[in-house]
Amino acid sequence: MNENIESPDIRMTACGGKLKDTEDLPSALYQGKRIYFCNMACLRAFEQAPDPFMAGEVEHPCGDDV
């Protein structure tokens, strides 16, 4: 089985994680697409600098809620 093929029910987080259930996760629109965050700290870091965050230029927050 090829693990590189994404299932339609799998969503990617902004930091590259894979999710099946996104119902309770924070999310935002970026360039017309819904992106998901593993916690509120990630969402807040994204909101402060969306383009650098998505380019990997912002360090991934470790805390659950900063």
mmCIF file of C-alpha atoms in Angstrom:
data_model
loop_
_atom_site.group_PDB
_atom_site.id
_atom_site.type_symbol
_atom_site.label_atom_id
_atom_site.label_comp_id
_atom_site.label_asym_id
_atom_site.label_seq_id
_atom_site.Cartn_x
_atom_site.Cartn_y
_atom_site.Cartn_z
ATOM 1 C CA MET A 1 0.000 0.000 0.000
ATOM 2 C CA ASN A 2 1.355 3.419 -0.936
ATOM 3 C CA GLU A 3 1.376 5.628 2.172
ATOM 4 C CA ASN A 4 2.041 8.801 0.165
ATOM 5 C CA ILE A 5 -1.492 8.856 -1.253
ATOM 6 C CA GLU A 6 -3.848 10.904 0.904
ATOM 7 C CA SER A 7 -7.285 9.565 1.691
ATOM 8 C CA PRO A 8 -10.132 12.049 1.117
ATOM 9 C CA ASP A 9 -11.000 11.854 4.827
ATOM 10 C CA ILE A 10 -7.448 12.790 5.900
ATOM 11 C CA ARG A 11 -6.723 16.485 6.491
ATOM 12 C CA MET A 12 -3.307 18.038 6.911
ATOM 13 C CA THR A 13 -2.414 20.415 9.711
ATOM 14 C CA ALA A 14 -0.522 23.602 8.969
ATOM 15 C CA CYS A 15 2.572 22.022 10.544
ATOM 16 C CA GLY A 16 2.374 18.865 8.438
ATOM 17 C CA GLY A 17 0.477 16.499 10.719
ATOM 18 C CA LYS A 18 -2.266 14.215 9.424
ATOM 19 C CA LEU A 19 -5.768 14.270 10.918
ATOM 20 C CA LYS A 20 -8.901 12.234 10.439
ATOM 21 C CA ASP A 21 -11.208 14.149 12.779
ATOM 22 C CA THR A 22 -10.950 17.934 12.482
ATOM 23 C CA GLU A 23 -14.264 18.800 14.125
ATOM 24 C CA ASP A 24 -12.797 20.093 17.408
ATOM 25 C CA LEU A 25 -9.565 21.572 16.068
ATOM 26 C CA PRO A 26 -8.829 25.247 15.500
ATOM 27 C CA SER A 27 -8.741 26.276 11.850
ATOM 28 C CA ALA A 28 -8.376 29.299 9.607
ATOM 29 C CA LEU A 29 -8.574 30.178 5.949
ATOM 30 C CA TYR A 30 -5.289 30.650 4.116
ATOM 31 C CA GLN A 31 -5.219 31.528 0.443
ATOM 32 C CA GLY A 32 -8.808 30.300 0.087
ATOM 33 C CA LYS A 33 -8.204 26.908 1.754
ATOM 34 C CA ARG A 34 -9.153 25.723 5.233
ATOM 35 C CA ILE A 35 -6.117 24.715 7.250
ATOM 36 C CA TYR A 36 -6.125 23.049 10.656
ATOM 37 C CA PHE A 37 -3.925 23.509 13.683
ATOM 38 C CA CYS A 38 -2.981 20.955 16.310
ATOM 39 C CA ASN A 39 -3.639 23.467 19.112
ATOM 40 C CA MET A 40 -4.511 27.097 19.822
ATOM 41 C CA ALA A 41 -0.853 28.090 20.211
ATOM 42 C CA CYS A 42 -0.268 27.150 16.561
ATOM 43 C CA LEU A 43 -3.318 29.105 15.440
ATOM 44 C CA ARG A 44 -2.167 32.182 17.345
ATOM 45 C CA ALA A 45 1.336 31.952 15.857
ATOM 46 C CA PHE A 46 -0.248 31.654 12.391
ATOM 47 C CA GLU A 47 -2.497 34.674 13.006
ATOM 48 C CA GLN A 48 0.503 36.826 13.954
ATOM 49 C CA ALA A 49 2.435 35.967 10.776
ATOM 50 C CA PRO A 50 0.489 33.759 8.320
ATOM 51 C CA ASP A 51 2.929 33.709 5.394
ATOM 52 C CA PRO A 52 6.087 33.080 7.460
ATOM 53 C CA PHE A 53 4.241 30.435 9.520
ATOM 54 C CA MET A 54 3.163 28.540 6.412
ATOM 55 C CA ALA A 55 6.671 28.849 4.941
ATOM 56 C CA GLY A 56 8.113 27.176 8.039
ATOM 57 C CA GLU A 57 9.892 30.341 9.151
ATOM 58 C CA VAL A 58 8.057 30.499 12.496
ATOM 59 C CA GLU A 59 9.004 28.021 15.218
ATOM 60 C CA HIS A 60 6.232 25.557 15.998
ATOM 61 C CA PRO A 61 4.811 26.423 19.447
ATOM 62 C CA CYS A 62 5.213 23.603 21.972
ATOM 63 C CA GLY A 63 2.549 24.677 24.441
ATOM 64 C CA ASP A 64 -1.097 23.715 24.102
ATOM 65 C CA ASP A 65 -2.357 27.220 24.752
ATOM 66 C CA VAL A 66 0.131 30.069 24.812
#
